[in-house]
Structure formats: C-alpha cells, structure tokens
Amino acid sequence: MTSKLDKKDRSERDRGISRAYHLDFWPGMAGYAVVLTAVLLWGDLDGSSPWRFLWAVLPVIPALWMVRAVLRHVRRIDDYQRFLLLQSLGGGFAVAMVASVTVGFLEIAGLGLTGMGWIVYGAGMLGWIATGAVVGRQ
C-alpha cells in the first residue's frame, strides 16, 4: 500500500489555492477583454487625436489586476510550487530577453516591422509555458 504522499491528485488545500487564484485572475482577464474590445472598436488608434494614447494604455488597468492576482497566488503557494513557478518565470524571461535582443539587432539591420513588441511578449509567454511544462514533469 502506498502513502498518501505518493498520490498524484491534488490536496484540498491545493484545490482551494487554485480556486482562489481563478477567482482573483479571471475578473481581470474579463475586464481586459472588455476594455480591449472597446479600445479596438472606439479608440481610433490609427487616427490623429491625442486621446488615442490614453485609449492605447487603457487595457493596462485590468492587466494590473491580473498582476495582483499572480502576486497573491505566489504568496499562497508552498515553497516547492514557488520554486517551480520561479524556474518557469526565469525561463520565460530568458526567452523574452533573447527575443528582444534578436528584434533589436534586426531593427538595427533595417528590418522595420510593426508589432515587434508582441513577438517579444509572445516568445516570453511561450517560454514561460514550455519551461513550466518541463520543470513540472521533473
């Protein structure tokens, strides 16, 4: 017979932490989707009004709510989960930095593509996900 520690299912505490994280995170994500939709529909980002800059940064407000949710989650989880999260965040950060340097050199060489910041962001997020999957299996 195996110990309860050998089980793969999550404890009641882990389920509660996950539930609390989702209750913190998803309202911010929903707010982000609503604000982003409003910005894209009515923000006139490619116009000439000085208000377009305010419209452009409005999605940052609900994004800050998501940052709050992640920071609260980090405070709730145990040391081992925090260690795994730190490794995955570090991997994502390293990928984002390499992508940023690559984009910078391509711009110096004359490649002027719009939206390069989104490539860096996407690379960092994919690096975070991939590193999290790798360290989670160990």
CSV table of C-alpha atoms in Angstrom, one decimal:
chain,number,residue,atom,x,y,z
A,1,MET,CA,0.0,0.0,0.0
A,2,THR,CA,1.3,3.4,-0.9
A,3,SER,CA,1.4,6.5,1.2
A,4,LYS,CA,-1.0,9.4,0.7
A,5,LEU,CA,2.1,11.4,-0.2
A,6,ASP,CA,2.6,9.2,-3.3
A,7,LYS,CA,-0.8,10.2,-4.8
A,8,LYS,CA,-0.9,12.3,-7.9
A,9,ASP,CA,-4.3,14.0,-7.1
A,10,ARG,CA,-4.2,17.5,-5.5
A,11,SER,CA,-4.9,18.1,-1.9
A,12,GLU,CA,-7.9,20.1,-0.6
A,13,ARG,CA,-5.5,23.0,0.2
A,14,ASP,CA,-4.1,22.9,-3.4
A,15,ARG,CA,-7.6,23.0,-4.8
A,16,GLY,CA,-8.5,25.9,-2.6
A,17,ILE,CA,-5.4,27.8,-3.6
A,18,SER,CA,-6.2,27.2,-7.3
A,19,ARG,CA,-9.8,28.2,-6.8
A,20,ALA,CA,-8.7,31.5,-5.0
A,21,TYR,CA,-6.3,32.2,-7.9
A,22,HIS,CA,-9.0,31.7,-10.5
A,23,LEU,CA,-11.4,34.0,-8.5
A,24,ASP,CA,-8.7,36.6,-8.5
A,25,PHE,CA,-7.4,36.2,-12.1
A,26,TRP,CA,-10.5,35.8,-14.3
A,27,PRO,CA,-12.3,39.0,-13.4
A,28,GLY,CA,-9.1,40.9,-14.5
A,29,MET,CA,-9.0,38.8,-17.7
A,30,ALA,CA,-12.7,39.5,-18.4
A,31,GLY,CA,-12.1,43.2,-17.7
A,32,TYR,CA,-9.1,43.2,-20.1
A,33,ALA,CA,-11.2,41.6,-22.8
A,34,VAL,CA,-14.0,44.2,-22.4
A,35,VAL,CA,-11.6,47.1,-22.3
A,36,LEU,CA,-9.6,45.8,-25.3
A,37,THR,CA,-12.7,45.4,-27.3
A,38,ALA,CA,-13.8,48.9,-26.5
A,39,VAL,CA,-10.3,50.2,-27.4
A,40,LEU,CA,-10.3,48.4,-30.7
A,41,LEU,CA,-13.9,49.5,-31.6
A,42,TRP,CA,-13.9,53.1,-30.5
A,43,GLY,CA,-10.2,54.0,-29.7
A,44,ASP,CA,-9.3,55.2,-33.2
A,45,LEU,CA,-5.7,54.2,-32.5
A,46,ASP,CA,-4.6,54.9,-36.0
A,47,GLY,CA,-6.2,58.4,-36.1
A,48,SER,CA,-4.6,61.7,-35.2
A,49,SER,CA,-6.4,62.6,-31.9
A,50,PRO,CA,-4.1,62.9,-28.9
A,51,TRP,CA,-6.7,60.8,-27.0
A,52,ARG,CA,-5.6,57.7,-28.9
A,53,PHE,CA,-2.6,57.4,-26.5
A,54,LEU,CA,-5.0,57.3,-23.5
A,55,TRP,CA,-7.1,54.7,-25.3
A,56,ALA,CA,-4.0,52.7,-26.1
A,57,VAL,CA,-3.0,52.3,-22.5
A,58,LEU,CA,-6.4,51.6,-21.1
A,59,PRO,CA,-6.0,47.8,-21.2
A,60,VAL,CA,-3.1,48.1,-18.8
A,61,ILE,CA,-5.6,48.9,-15.9
A,62,PRO,CA,-7.3,45.4,-15.9
A,63,ALA,CA,-3.9,43.9,-16.7
A,64,LEU,CA,-2.6,45.3,-13.4
A,65,TRP,CA,-5.5,43.3,-11.7
A,66,MET,CA,-4.0,40.2,-13.2
A,67,VAL,CA,-0.6,41.1,-11.9
A,68,ARG,CA,-2.2,41.4,-8.5
A,69,ALA,CA,-3.7,38.0,-8.9
A,70,VAL,CA,-0.4,36.4,-9.7
A,71,LEU,CA,1.4,38.1,-6.8
A,72,ARG,CA,-1.3,37.0,-4.4
A,73,HIS,CA,-1.1,33.4,-5.9
A,74,VAL,CA,2.7,33.4,-5.3
A,75,ARG,CA,2.1,34.3,-1.6
A,76,ARG,CA,-0.4,31.5,-1.2
A,77,ILE,CA,1.5,28.6,-2.7
A,78,ASP,CA,4.0,26.4,-0.9
A,79,ASP,CA,7.8,26.6,-1.3
A,80,TYR,CA,8.1,23.8,-3.8
A,81,GLN,CA,5.4,25.3,-6.1
A,82,ARG,CA,7.0,28.7,-5.7
A,83,PHE,CA,10.3,27.1,-6.8
A,84,LEU,CA,8.7,25.6,-9.9
A,85,LEU,CA,7.0,28.9,-10.7
A,86,LEU,CA,10.2,30.8,-10.3
A,87,GLN,CA,12.0,28.4,-12.7
A,88,SER,CA,9.3,28.7,-15.3
A,89,LEU,CA,9.2,32.5,-15.0
A,90,GLY,CA,13.0,32.6,-15.3
A,91,GLY,CA,12.8,30.5,-18.5
A,92,GLY,CA,10.2,32.8,-19.9
A,93,PHE,CA,12.2,35.9,-19.0
A,94,ALA,CA,15.4,34.4,-20.6
A,95,VAL,CA,13.4,33.6,-23.8
A,96,ALA,CA,11.9,37.1,-23.9
A,97,MET,CA,15.4,38.7,-23.5
A,98,VAL,CA,16.9,36.7,-26.3
A,99,ALA,CA,13.9,37.6,-28.5
A,100,SER,CA,14.3,41.2,-27.5
A,101,VAL,CA,18.0,41.3,-28.4
A,102,THR,CA,17.2,39.5,-31.7
A,103,VAL,CA,14.5,42.0,-32.6
A,104,GLY,CA,16.8,44.9,-31.6
A,105,PHE,CA,19.6,43.6,-34.0
A,106,LEU,CA,17.1,43.1,-36.8
A,107,GLU,CA,15.9,46.6,-36.4
A,108,ILE,CA,19.4,47.9,-36.4
A,109,ALA,CA,19.9,46.0,-39.7
A,110,GLY,CA,17.0,47.8,-41.2
A,111,LEU,CA,14.1,45.4,-40.7
A,112,GLY,CA,11.3,47.7,-39.5
A,113,LEU,CA,8.3,45.6,-38.7
A,114,THR,CA,5.4,46.9,-36.6
A,115,GLY,CA,4.3,44.9,-33.7
A,116,MET,CA,7.8,43.5,-32.8
A,117,GLY,CA,6.9,44.0,-29.1
A,118,TRP,CA,4.2,41.5,-29.5
A,119,ILE,CA,6.7,39.0,-30.8
A,120,VAL,CA,8.9,39.5,-27.7
A,121,TYR,CA,5.8,39.2,-25.5
A,122,GLY,CA,4.6,36.0,-27.2
A,123,ALA,CA,8.1,34.5,-27.1
A,124,GLY,CA,8.3,35.2,-23.3
A,125,MET,CA,4.9,33.7,-22.7
A,126,LEU,CA,5.6,30.6,-24.7
A,127,GLY,CA,9.0,30.3,-22.9
A,128,TRP,CA,7.1,30.5,-19.6
A,129,ILE,CA,4.7,27.8,-20.6
A,130,ALA,CA,7.3,25.5,-22.1
A,131,THR,CA,9.6,25.8,-19.1
A,132,GLY,CA,6.7,25.3,-16.7
A,133,ALA,CA,5.8,22.1,-18.5
A,134,VAL,CA,9.4,20.8,-18.4
A,135,VAL,CA,10.0,21.6,-14.7
A,136,GLY,CA,6.6,20.3,-13.8
A,137,ARG,CA,7.5,16.9,-15.1
A,138,GLN,CA,10.7,16.6,-13.1
